């Protein structure tokens, strides 16, 4: 009996973004692992065991899923959004690198998904329509100075910036510090998007400016996008504004 | 009669990544617009018109789709991957901004999708597992100097770099110049991934190093990922290597 570990992206917050590949991987699994609220999004099937775990235990959860697959089971380890973006796929790779030789011969499949920045951007137009970066504001696993250096580099070079993990109870000041840092490099009018719980029933999307951006408007379920100096806002009567970053740099025509 | 324009991401290369939301938008459309090869991926339905166009005509195609929707039709404009990433959503926003007032009141929906960098990354592990950026190498619409500046900034700050539009018949030297530029900032051993036609029957994924990376290995259908100094390669007996960028910076433990 040969096991398999599928690391499955559920997409951001809603079954409308669950790909056919992800659906098939979930249906084929003998065992499901994941952070509890993500597992709750997966319909129950008979003869399929469920192993919810806490948010902070990525390495532990990855190792448990690997052990179970190495025993011959078909295991699905679920992630919100895309498992390769600040999520479980890197944790699984790290456990494989550090773990027993048998884990290196295991069949491991990563199932990509619609990550939060794509879902939030889609709600508003195309804020990520040109060069952009994705940056985790969590300083649990990297020094804050490195985050500041990346904010400076990205803003200075004209990248739109998607901020993952902007805040949490244990990290209350980082988003405010990031906005302050970005205000040194970017115009006050730069569009800032707060995308909370995108695709869920409690979704809330707001557009403001870097000058007005209030870090208290974000929580753990929020994805923040900070525009570049080229990002534009189109007012629309009776509709939410569109926010987009043009494909053409200012002054260049096709 | 009120029309709608849905800008629909088909996902990268394969129906396994076509989301339920995208399927529904395609099924509901009276008219389909898009670059010919993308339209060819959408099954035909009776009473649905198809309007293929050439690759280079994004603005023209967006305007045609907007006109048709403003006439009261349900129009789907298809994009490969995610429409918000170097694709049609920004072109639609630009046409709305420049176009007649009626286009601003139109119902416009962007349907996100699995963009190429996520699909390529999933094939190998988690190369985008920590901070990364997405950069178009096309200098059709921005000066080459700005691309060099962004390559320097991204590599210098430790971002993994996904290169979209790495090469074409009209842009034969840019990828080689980009590799040369990155060699000044990054170790020779930095992993480089060539992901060609991901999800298609002619898919080809290769892992090499920045020292060895040959720009001739890329074509128009290729997505290139250049690692950061922290990106790791795990050899696996009898299997393709895993490539991942750890969540933890070197020397930091959770």
Short mmCIF file of C-alpha atoms in Angstrom, two decimals:
data_model
loop_
_atom_site.label_atom_id
_atom_site.label_comp_id
_atom_site.label_asym_id
_atom_site.label_seq_id
_atom_site.Cartn_x
_atom_site.Cartn_y
_atom_site.Cartn_z
CA UNK A 1 0.00 0.00 0.00
CA UNK A 2 1.51 3.34 -0.98
CA UNK A 3 0.28 6.51 0.61
CA UNK A 4 -0.02 10.00 -0.72
CA UNK A 5 -0.03 13.45 0.82
CA UNK A 6 -2.03 16.09 -1.04
CA UNK A 7 -1.59 19.63 0.24
CA UNK A 8 -4.83 21.20 -0.90
CA UNK A 9 -5.66 24.87 -1.38
CA UNK A 10 -9.34 25.53 -0.67
CA UNK A 11 -9.18 28.98 -2.24
CA UNK A 12 -9.97 32.15 -0.35
CA UNK A 13 -13.06 31.72 1.80
CA UNK A 14 -15.73 30.30 -0.48
CA UNK A 15 -16.63 27.12 -2.35
CA UNK A 16 -16.98 29.16 -5.57
CA UNK A 17 -13.18 29.13 -5.73
CA UNK A 18 -12.64 25.46 -4.88
CA UNK A 19 -11.05 24.00 -8.02
CA UNK A 20 -12.05 20.64 -9.52
CA UNK A 21 -8.58 19.33 -8.66
CA UNK A 22 -9.04 20.31 -5.01
CA UNK A 23 -12.53 18.77 -4.93
CA UNK A 24 -11.14 15.50 -6.29
CA UNK A 25 -8.25 15.42 -3.82
CA UNK A 26 -10.61 16.00 -0.88
CA UNK A 27 -13.02 13.32 -2.10
CA UNK A 28 -10.22 10.76 -2.54
CA UNK A 29 -8.70 11.24 0.92
CA UNK A 30 -8.84 8.68 3.73
CA UNK A 31 -7.85 11.33 6.25
CA UNK A 32 -8.13 15.13 6.39
CA UNK A 33 -5.75 17.34 8.34
CA UNK A 34 -5.85 21.09 8.79
CA UNK A 35 -6.55 24.11 10.92
CA UNK A 36 -10.04 23.59 12.37
CA UNK A 37 -11.92 26.42 10.57
CA UNK A 38 -10.50 25.31 7.19
CA UNK A 39 -11.51 21.68 7.83
CA UNK A 40 -15.01 22.90 8.67
CA UNK A 41 -15.31 24.08 5.06
CA UNK A 42 -14.86 20.52 3.74
CA UNK A 43 -18.03 18.37 3.56
CA UNK A 44 -17.93 15.16 5.62
CA UNK A 45 -17.65 11.79 3.91
CA UNK A 46 -18.12 8.39 5.51
CA UNK A 47 -14.96 6.43 6.36
CA UNK A 48 -12.87 9.60 6.20
CA UNK A 49 -11.15 10.63 9.43
CA UNK A 50 -10.68 14.28 10.39
CA UNK A 51 -7.75 15.67 12.34
CA UNK A 52 -8.24 19.35 13.15
CA UNK A 53 -5.43 21.26 14.79
CA UNK A 54 -4.69 24.70 16.13
CA UNK A 55 -3.53 27.61 13.99
CA UNK A 56 -0.01 27.86 15.41
CA UNK A 57 1.02 24.23 14.93
CA UNK A 58 2.05 24.15 11.26
CA UNK A 59 5.18 22.01 11.66
CA UNK A 60 3.46 19.57 13.99
CA UNK A 61 0.44 19.29 11.68
CA UNK A 62 2.63 18.75 8.60
CA UNK A 63 4.60 16.01 10.38
CA UNK A 64 1.42 14.26 11.54
CA UNK A 65 0.04 14.28 7.99
CA UNK A 66 3.34 12.96 6.61
CA UNK A 67 3.46 10.13 9.17
CA UNK A 68 -0.09 9.14 8.30
CA UNK A 69 0.64 9.14 4.55
CA UNK A 70 3.87 7.19 5.08
CA UNK A 71 1.73 4.52 6.78
CA UNK A 72 -0.06 4.07 3.44
CA UNK A 73 -3.07 6.37 3.73
CA UNK A 74 -4.28 8.94 1.25
CA UNK A 75 -4.03 12.11 3.29
CA UNK A 76 -5.26 15.60 2.39
CA UNK A 77 -3.81 18.50 4.35
CA UNK A 78 -5.96 21.55 3.71
CA UNK A 79 -4.92 25.20 3.52
CA UNK A 80 -7.00 28.30 2.96
CA UNK A 81 -6.21 30.12 -0.28
CA UNK A 82 -3.14 28.65 -1.96
CA UNK A 83 -1.02 26.24 0.10
CA UNK A 84 2.16 27.64 -1.45
CA UNK A 85 1.62 31.24 -0.29
CA UNK A 86 2.45 31.73 3.41
CA UNK A 87 0.80 28.40 4.12
CA UNK A 88 1.23 24.66 4.58
CA UNK A 89 3.27 23.62 1.51
CA UNK A 90 6.49 25.17 2.84
CA UNK A 91 5.88 23.59 6.27
CA UNK A 92 5.52 20.18 4.59
CA UNK A 93 8.75 20.66 2.61
CA UNK A 94 10.63 21.68 5.76
CA UNK A 95 9.41 18.57 7.60
CA UNK A 96 10.40 16.34 4.66
CA UNK A 97 13.87 17.87 4.61
CA UNK A 98 14.32 17.32 8.35
CA UNK A 99 12.45 14.02 8.56
CA UNK A 100 13.12 10.33 7.91
CA UNK A 101 14.35 9.18 4.48
CA UNK A 102 11.03 7.45 3.81
CA UNK A 103 9.30 10.83 3.58
CA UNK A 104 11.46 11.75 0.56
CA UNK A 105 10.05 8.89 -1.51
CA UNK A 106 6.44 9.65 -0.56
CA UNK A 107 4.03 10.82 -3.25
CA UNK A 108 3.44 14.49 -2.38
CA UNK A 109 1.09 16.61 -4.48
CA UNK A 110 0.47 20.32 -4.03
CA UNK A 111 -2.95 21.51 -5.25
CA UNK A 112 -2.85 25.26 -5.94
CA UNK A 113 -5.71 27.61 -5.14
CA UNK A 114 -6.96 31.16 -5.44
CA UNK A 115 -4.90 32.99 -2.83
CA UNK A 116 -6.40 35.91 -0.86
CA UNK A 117 -4.64 38.71 -2.74
CA UNK A 118 -6.13 37.54 -6.07
CA UNK A 119 -9.63 37.27 -4.59
CA UNK A 120 -9.44 40.69 -2.92
CA UNK A 121 -7.98 42.31 -6.04
CA UNK A 122 -10.78 40.83 -8.16
CA UNK A 123 -13.40 42.52 -5.98
CA UNK A 124 -12.09 45.95 -6.95
CA UNK A 125 -10.72 45.73 -10.47
CA UNK A 126 -7.02 45.08 -10.99
CA UNK A 127 -4.87 46.61 -8.24
CA UNK A 128 -2.31 43.85 -8.93
CA UNK A 129 -2.49 44.57 -12.65
CA UNK A 130 1.21 45.25 -12.91
CA UNK A 131 4.38 44.35 -10.95
CA UNK A 132 3.58 43.48 -7.35
CA UNK A 133 4.91 41.65 -4.32
CA UNK A 134 3.46 39.61 -1.48
CA UNK A 135 4.96 40.15 1.94
CA UNK A 136 4.09 38.62 5.30
CA UNK A 137 4.07 41.17 8.12
CA UNK A 138 4.56 38.45 10.72
CA UNK A 139 7.82 38.89 12.61
CA UNK A 140 7.41 35.58 14.42
CA UNK A 141 9.83 33.92 12.01
CA UNK A 142 11.91 36.79 10.62
CA UNK A 143 13.36 39.94 12.14
CA UNK A 144 11.28 43.11 11.86
CA UNK A 145 14.29 44.91 10.31
CA UNK A 146 14.09 42.56 7.34
CA UNK A 147 10.41 43.38 6.89
CA UNK A 148 11.21 47.11 6.92
CA UNK A 149 13.96 46.57 4.36
CA UNK A 150 11.52 44.70 2.08
CA UNK A 151 8.84 47.39 2.46
CA UNK A 152 11.40 50.05 1.53
CA UNK A 153 12.67 48.08 -1.46
CA UNK A 154 9.22 47.25 -2.78
CA UNK A 155 7.80 50.75 -2.39
CA UNK A 156 10.95 52.40 -3.72
CA UNK A 157 10.94 50.28 -6.86
CA UNK A 158 7.24 50.80 -7.64
CA UNK A 159 5.79 47.42 -6.73
CA UNK A 160 2.22 47.17 -5.53
CA UNK A 161 2.40 45.46 -2.12
CA UNK A 162 0.05 42.77 -0.79
CA UNK A 163 0.42 42.38 2.97
CA UNK A 164 -0.40 38.95 4.39
CA UNK A 165 -0.73 38.37 8.17
CA UNK A 166 -1.02 42.13 8.74
CA UNK A 167 -1.98 41.87 12.41
CA UNK A 168 -2.97 39.55 15.24
CA UNK A 169 -3.54 39.79 18.98
CA UNK A 170 0.13 38.94 19.53
CA UNK A 171 1.33 41.40 16.83
CA UNK A 172 -0.70 44.59 17.35
CA UNK A 173 1.72 47.33 16.20
CA UNK A 174 3.30 45.93 13.03
CA UNK A 175 0.73 47.14 10.50
CA UNK A 176 0.84 50.71 11.84
CA UNK A 177 4.62 50.63 11.69
CA UNK A 178 4.46 49.34 8.12
CA UNK A 179 2.11 52.14 7.04
CA UNK A 180 4.43 54.69 8.67
CA UNK A 181 7.38 53.18 6.85
CA UNK A 182 5.56 53.23 3.51
CA UNK A 183 4.49 56.87 4.00
CA UNK A 184 8.16 57.85 3.72
CA UNK A 185 8.35 56.41 0.20
CA UNK A 186 4.86 56.70 -1.26
CA UNK A 187 2.47 59.59 -1.95
CA UNK A 188 -0.23 60.25 0.68
CA UNK A 189 -2.84 59.58 -2.01
CA UNK A 190 -1.64 56.02 -2.70
CA UNK A 191 -4.70 53.71 -2.65
CA UNK A 192 -4.87 51.21 0.21
CA UNK A 193 -7.32 48.30 0.24
CA UNK A 194 -8.52 46.40 3.29
CA UNK A 195 -9.99 43.08 2.19
CA UNK A 196 -11.55 41.26 5.12
CA UNK A 197 -12.92 37.69 4.96
CA UNK A 198 -13.10 37.80 1.17
CA UNK A 199 -15.65 35.34 -0.22
CA UNK A 200 -17.25 34.75 3.17
CA UNK A 201 -20.66 35.98 4.26
CA UNK A 202 -19.01 38.56 6.51
CA UNK A 203 -16.79 39.91 3.70
CA UNK A 204 -15.91 43.61 3.98
CA UNK A 205 -13.79 45.42 1.40
CA UNK A 206 -12.74 49.05 1.87
CA UNK A 207 -10.63 51.46 -0.17
CA UNK A 208 -8.81 54.36 1.43
CA UNK A 209 -5.51 56.22 1.01
CA UNK A 210 -2.15 55.69 2.63
CA UNK A 211 -2.61 58.99 4.50
CA UNK A 212 -5.92 57.82 5.97
CA UNK A 213 -5.16 54.11 6.38
CA UNK A 214 -6.02 53.04 9.94
CA UNK A 215 -4.30 49.84 11.09
CA UNK A 216 -7.25 49.20 13.42
CA UNK A 217 -9.34 48.51 10.30
CA UNK A 218 -7.49 45.18 9.85
CA UNK A 219 -7.78 41.95 11.79
CA UNK A 220 -6.39 38.43 11.37
CA UNK A 221 -8.76 37.74 8.47
CA UNK A 222 -7.69 40.83 6.50
CA UNK A 223 -5.48 41.09 3.44
CA UNK A 224 -4.11 44.60 2.83
CA UNK A 225 -3.03 45.88 -0.59
CA UNK A 226 -0.98 49.08 -0.85
CA UNK A 227 -0.87 50.53 -4.35
CA UNK A 228 2.11 51.89 -6.24
CA UNK A 229 2.37 55.54 -7.35
CA UNK A 230 0.75 54.39 -10.62
CA UNK A 231 -2.31 52.75 -9.05
CA UNK A 232 -5.53 54.55 -9.99
CA UNK A 233 -9.03 54.82 -8.56
CA UNK A 234 -12.05 55.22 -10.86
CA UNK A 235 -15.15 56.64 -9.18
CA UNK A 236 -18.39 55.06 -10.40
CA UNK A 237 -21.87 56.49 -9.76
CA UNK A 238 -23.91 54.01 -7.68
CA UNK A 239 -21.10 51.44 -7.63
CA UNK A 240 -17.93 50.77 -5.66
CA UNK A 241 -14.86 52.42 -7.18
CA UNK A 242 -12.54 50.45 -9.42
CA UNK A 243 -8.88 50.29 -8.38
CA UNK A 244 -6.27 49.29 -10.93
CA UNK A 245 -2.61 49.47 -11.76
CA UNK A 246 -2.13 50.10 -15.49
CA UNK A 247 -0.07 47.79 -17.63
CA UNK A 248 1.68 50.78 -19.17
CA UNK A 249 4.07 52.91 -17.15
CA UNK A 250 3.24 56.62 -17.11
CA UNK A 251 4.32 58.28 -20.31
CA UNK A 252 4.68 55.04 -22.28
CA UNK A 253 2.17 54.17 -24.97
CA UNK A 254 1.81 50.82 -26.67
CA UNK B 1 -32.14 45.02 -20.19
CA UNK B 2 -28.94 45.40 -18.19
CA UNK B 3 -25.73 43.88 -19.39
CA UNK B 4 -22.80 42.53 -17.50
CA UNK B 5 -19.14 42.08 -18.23
CA UNK B 6 -17.44 39.19 -16.44
CA UNK B 7 -13.65 39.08 -16.80
CA UNK B 8 -13.01 35.41 -16.23
CA UNK B 9 -9.78 33.69 -15.23
CA UNK B 10 -9.59 30.19 -16.69
CA UNK B 11 -6.67 29.23 -14.45
CA UNK B 12 -3.31 28.15 -15.79
CA UNK B 13 -3.67 25.76 -18.67
CA UNK B 14 -6.07 23.07 -17.53
CA UNK B 15 -9.74 22.55 -16.64
CA UNK B 16 -8.70 21.08 -13.29
CA UNK B 17 -8.11 24.67 -12.16
CA UNK B 18 -11.30 26.18 -13.60
CA UNK B 19 -13.23 27.35 -10.53
CA UNK B 20 -17.00 26.84 -10.08
CA UNK B 21 -17.42 30.62 -10.26
CA UNK B 22 -15.63 30.73 -13.63
CA UNK B 23 -17.65 27.79 -14.93
CA UNK B 24 -20.88 29.55 -13.97
CA UNK B 25 -19.82 32.84 -15.58
CA UNK B 26 -18.91 31.09 -18.83
CA UNK B 27 -22.18 29.13 -18.87
CA UNK B 28 -24.26 32.28 -18.27
CA UNK B 29 -22.65 34.35 -21.04
CA UNK B 30 -24.38 35.39 -24.25
CA UNK B 31 -21.04 36.26 -25.81
CA UNK B 32 -17.45 35.18 -25.23
CA UNK B 33 -14.44 37.37 -25.97
CA UNK B 34 -10.77 36.51 -25.65
CA UNK B 35 -7.45 35.61 -27.19
CA UNK B 36 -8.16 32.71 -29.58
CA UNK B 37 -6.25 29.91 -27.78
CA UNK B 38 -7.95 30.80 -24.47
CA UNK B 39 -11.41 30.80 -26.07
CA UNK B 40 -10.60 27.37 -27.51
CA UNK B 41 -10.48 26.03 -23.94
CA UNK B 42 -14.12 27.01 -23.33
CA UNK B 43 -16.75 24.44 -24.43
CA UNK B 44 -19.25 25.68 -27.01
CA UNK B 45 -22.84 26.35 -26.04
CA UNK B 46 -25.76 27.00 -28.39
CA UNK B 47 -26.86 30.63 -28.79
CA UNK B 48 -23.55 31.86 -27.43
CA UNK B 49 -21.44 33.96 -29.80
CA UNK B 50 -17.64 33.78 -29.82
CA UNK B 51 -15.33 36.68 -30.62
CA UNK B 52 -11.69 35.56 -30.72
CA UNK B 53 -8.96 38.13 -31.15
CA UNK B 54 -5.23 38.34 -31.48
CA UNK B 55 -2.80 38.34 -28.56
CA UNK B 56 -1.63 41.93 -28.93
CA UNK B 57 -5.03 43.62 -28.98
CA UNK B 58 -5.89 43.85 -25.29
CA UNK B 59 -7.30 47.39 -25.30
CA UNK B 60 -9.32 46.81 -28.45
CA UNK B 61 -10.68 43.50 -27.11
CA UNK B 62 -11.62 45.05 -23.76
CA UNK B 63 -13.44 47.93 -25.51
CA UNK B 64 -15.34 45.55 -27.78
CA UNK B 65 -16.46 43.47 -24.80
CA UNK B 66 -17.52 46.61 -22.90
CA UNK B 67 -19.53 47.90 -25.89
CA UNK B 68 -21.30 44.58 -26.21
CA UNK B 69 -22.14 44.47 -22.47
CA UNK B 70 -23.32 48.10 -22.56
CA UNK B 71 -25.77 47.01 -25.27
CA UNK B 72 -27.37 44.73 -22.67
CA UNK B 73 -25.61 41.39 -23.24
CA UNK B 74 -24.02 39.14 -20.67
CA UNK B 75 -20.43 39.10 -21.88
CA UNK B 76 -17.55 36.95 -20.62
CA UNK B 77 -14.04 38.10 -21.46
CA UNK B 78 -11.67 35.22 -20.80
CA UNK B 79 -8.08 35.35 -19.59
CA UNK B 80 -5.60 32.57 -18.94
CA UNK B 81 -4.58 32.22 -15.30
CA UNK B 82 -5.90 35.10 -13.22
CA UNK B 83 -7.31 38.10 -15.12
CA UNK B 84 -5.84 40.50 -12.55
CA UNK B 85 -2.21 39.40 -13.03
CA UNK B 86 -0.64 40.85 -16.20
CA UNK B 87 -3.90 40.20 -17.99
CA UNK B 88 -7.27 41.56 -19.09
CA UNK B 89 -8.71 43.07 -15.89
CA UNK B 90 -6.34 46.06 -15.99
CA UNK B 91 -7.07 46.58 -19.69
CA UNK B 92 -10.82 46.64 -18.95
CA UNK B 93 -10.32 49.17 -16.13
CA UNK B 94 -8.23 51.40 -18.40
CA UNK B 95 -10.92 51.34 -21.10
CA UNK B 96 -13.62 52.15 -18.53
CA UNK B 97 -11.60 55.10 -17.26
CA UNK B 98 -11.09 56.46 -20.79
CA UNK B 99 -14.49 55.45 -22.16
CA UNK B 100 -18.06 56.80 -22.17
CA UNK B 101 -19.83 57.50 -18.84
CA UNK B 102 -22.20 54.58 -19.44
CA UNK B 103 -19.33 52.13 -18.96
CA UNK B 104 -18.88 53.33 -15.36
CA UNK B 105 -22.36 52.21 -14.39
CA UNK B 106 -22.00 48.80 -16.04
CA UNK B 107 -21.99 45.67 -13.88
CA UNK B 108 -18.38 44.47 -14.11
CA UNK B 109 -17.30 41.31 -12.28
CA UNK B 110 -13.76 39.99 -12.09
CA UNK B 111 -13.52 36.21 -11.59
CA UNK B 112 -10.12 35.30 -10.11
CA UNK B 113 -8.16 32.23 -11.12
CA UNK B 114 -5.06 30.18 -10.41
CA UNK B 115 -2.30 32.27 -11.94
CA UNK B 116 0.73 30.61 -13.57
CA UNK B 117 3.20 31.24 -10.75
CA UNK B 118 0.98 29.41 -8.26
CA UNK B 119 0.52 26.45 -10.60
CA UNK B 120 4.23 26.19 -11.41
CA UNK B 121 5.20 26.57 -7.75
CA UNK B 122 2.78 23.79 -6.78
CA UNK B 123 4.52 21.38 -9.15
CA UNK B 124 7.76 21.64 -7.19
CA UNK B 125 6.85 22.27 -3.56
CA UNK B 126 6.74 25.81 -2.25
CA UNK B 127 9.26 28.09 -3.97
CA UNK B 128 6.88 31.01 -3.25
CA UNK B 129 6.57 29.88 0.38
CA UNK B 130 7.80 33.20 1.71
CA UNK B 131 7.98 36.82 0.50
CA UNK B 132 7.95 37.03 -3.30
CA UNK B 133 7.21 39.33 -6.18
CA UNK B 134 5.76 39.03 -9.66
CA UNK B 135 7.42 41.05 -12.39
CA UNK B 136 6.68 41.27 -16.10
CA UNK B 137 9.83 41.28 -18.24
CA UNK B 138 8.01 42.91 -21.12
CA UNK B 139 9.46 46.29 -21.97
CA UNK B 140 6.72 47.04 -24.47
CA UNK B 141 4.92 49.21 -21.93
CA UNK B 142 7.63 50.24 -19.47
CA UNK B 143 11.27 51.25 -19.89
CA UNK B 144 13.88 48.49 -19.50
CA UNK B 145 15.68 50.59 -16.87
CA UNK B 146 12.65 50.32 -14.61
CA UNK B 147 12.69 46.54 -14.96
CA UNK B 148 16.38 46.46 -13.99
CA UNK B 149 15.66 48.66 -10.99
CA UNK B 150 12.89 46.30 -9.86
CA UNK B 151 15.08 43.21 -10.36
CA UNK B 152 17.81 44.85 -8.24
CA UNK B 153 15.37 45.87 -5.52
CA UNK B 154 13.65 42.49 -5.34
CA UNK B 155 16.84 40.43 -5.35
CA UNK B 156 18.61 42.77 -2.94
CA UNK B 157 15.77 42.59 -0.42
CA UNK B 158 15.47 38.80 -0.53
CA UNK B 159 12.21 38.37 -2.45
CA UNK B 160 11.71 35.27 -4.58
CA UNK B 161 10.97 36.56 -8.12
CA UNK B 162 8.37 35.20 -10.53
CA UNK B 163 9.03 36.44 -14.07
CA UNK B 164 6.00 36.72 -16.33
CA UNK B 165 6.37 37.34 -20.09
CA UNK B 166 10.05 36.34 -19.94
CA UNK B 167 10.58 36.26 -23.69
CA UNK B 168 8.95 36.44 -27.10
CA UNK B 169 10.04 36.63 -30.72
CA UNK B 170 10.00 40.43 -30.47
CA UNK B 171 11.83 40.43 -27.10
CA UNK B 172 14.66 37.91 -27.45
CA UNK B 173 17.38 39.36 -25.16
CA UNK B 174 15.50 40.50 -22.05
CA UNK B 175 15.56 37.24 -20.08
CA UNK B 176 19.31 36.82 -20.55
CA UNK B 177 19.86 40.40 -19.47
CA UNK B 178 17.67 39.80 -16.41
CA UNK B 179 19.66 36.70 -15.41
CA UNK B 180 22.90 38.67 -15.80
CA UNK B 181 21.49 41.43 -13.65
CA UNK B 182 20.36 38.98 -10.96
CA UNK B 183 23.77 37.25 -10.93
CA UNK B 184 25.24 40.45 -9.51
CA UNK B 185 23.00 40.23 -6.44
CA UNK B 186 22.30 36.53 -5.92
CA UNK B 187 24.49 33.45 -5.27
CA UNK B 188 25.33 31.30 -8.30
CA UNK B 189 23.56 28.39 -6.59
CA UNK B 190 20.19 30.20 -6.38
CA UNK B 191 17.50 27.82 -7.69
CA UNK B 192 15.82 28.83 -10.97
CA UNK B 193 12.64 27.16 -12.25
CA UNK B 194 11.43 27.10 -15.84
CA UNK B 195 7.74 26.21 -15.87
CA UNK B 196 6.51 25.76 -19.41
CA UNK B 197 2.85 25.22 -20.37
CA UNK B 198 1.92 24.23 -16.83
CA UNK B 199 -1.19 22.08 -16.68
CA UNK B 200 -1.15 21.40 -20.42
CA UNK B 201 -0.28 18.10 -22.07
CA UNK B 202 3.04 19.57 -23.22
CA UNK B 203 3.98 20.76 -19.72
CA UNK B 204 7.72 20.83 -18.97
CA UNK B 205 9.11 21.90 -15.60
CA UNK B 206 12.87 22.17 -15.03
CA UNK B 207 14.99 23.21 -12.05
CA UNK B 208 18.48 24.63 -12.48
CA UNK B 209 20.69 27.25 -10.84
CA UNK B 210 21.17 30.91 -11.60
CA UNK B 211 24.72 30.12 -12.79
CA UNK B 212 23.42 27.56 -15.29
CA UNK B 213 20.12 29.20 -16.26
CA UNK B 214 19.88 29.38 -20.06
CA UNK B 215 17.44 31.97 -21.37
CA UNK B 216 16.93 29.80 -24.47
CA UNK B 217 15.11 27.31 -22.21
CA UNK B 218 12.15 29.73 -22.02
CA UNK B 219 9.52 30.59 -24.58
CA UNK B 220 6.31 32.63 -24.56
CA UNK B 221 4.49 29.90 -22.59
CA UNK B 222 7.10 29.82 -19.81
CA UNK B 223 6.93 31.22 -16.30
CA UNK B 224 10.34 31.60 -14.64
CA UNK B 225 10.85 31.62 -10.87
CA UNK B 226 14.18 32.78 -9.42
CA UNK B 227 14.68 31.84 -5.78
CA UNK B 228 16.00 33.95 -2.95
CA UNK B 229 19.22 33.14 -1.07
CA UNK B 230 17.01 31.18 1.36
CA UNK B 231 15.34 28.96 -1.25
CA UNK B 232 16.26 25.30 -0.80
CA UNK B 233 16.29 22.20 -3.03
CA UNK B 234 15.56 18.76 -1.53
CA UNK B 235 16.83 15.84 -3.61
CA UNK B 236 14.45 12.87 -3.63
CA UNK B 237 15.40 9.38 -4.83
CA UNK B 238 13.25 8.43 -7.83
CA UNK B 239 11.29 11.69 -7.72
CA UNK B 240 11.70 15.26 -8.89
CA UNK B 241 13.39 17.50 -6.31
CA UNK B 242 11.32 19.67 -4.03
CA UNK B 243 12.06 23.41 -4.09
CA UNK B 244 10.87 25.58 -1.23
CA UNK B 245 11.45 28.85 0.54
CA UNK B 246 11.18 28.39 4.30
CA UNK B 247 8.77 30.42 6.39
CA UNK B 248 11.51 31.05 8.91
CA UNK B 249 14.46 33.28 8.06
CA UNK B 250 17.85 31.64 8.59
CA UNK B 251 18.78 31.59 12.24
CA UNK B 252 15.26 32.29 13.50
CA UNK B 253 13.29 29.56 15.22
CA UNK B 254 9.61 29.63 16.05
#
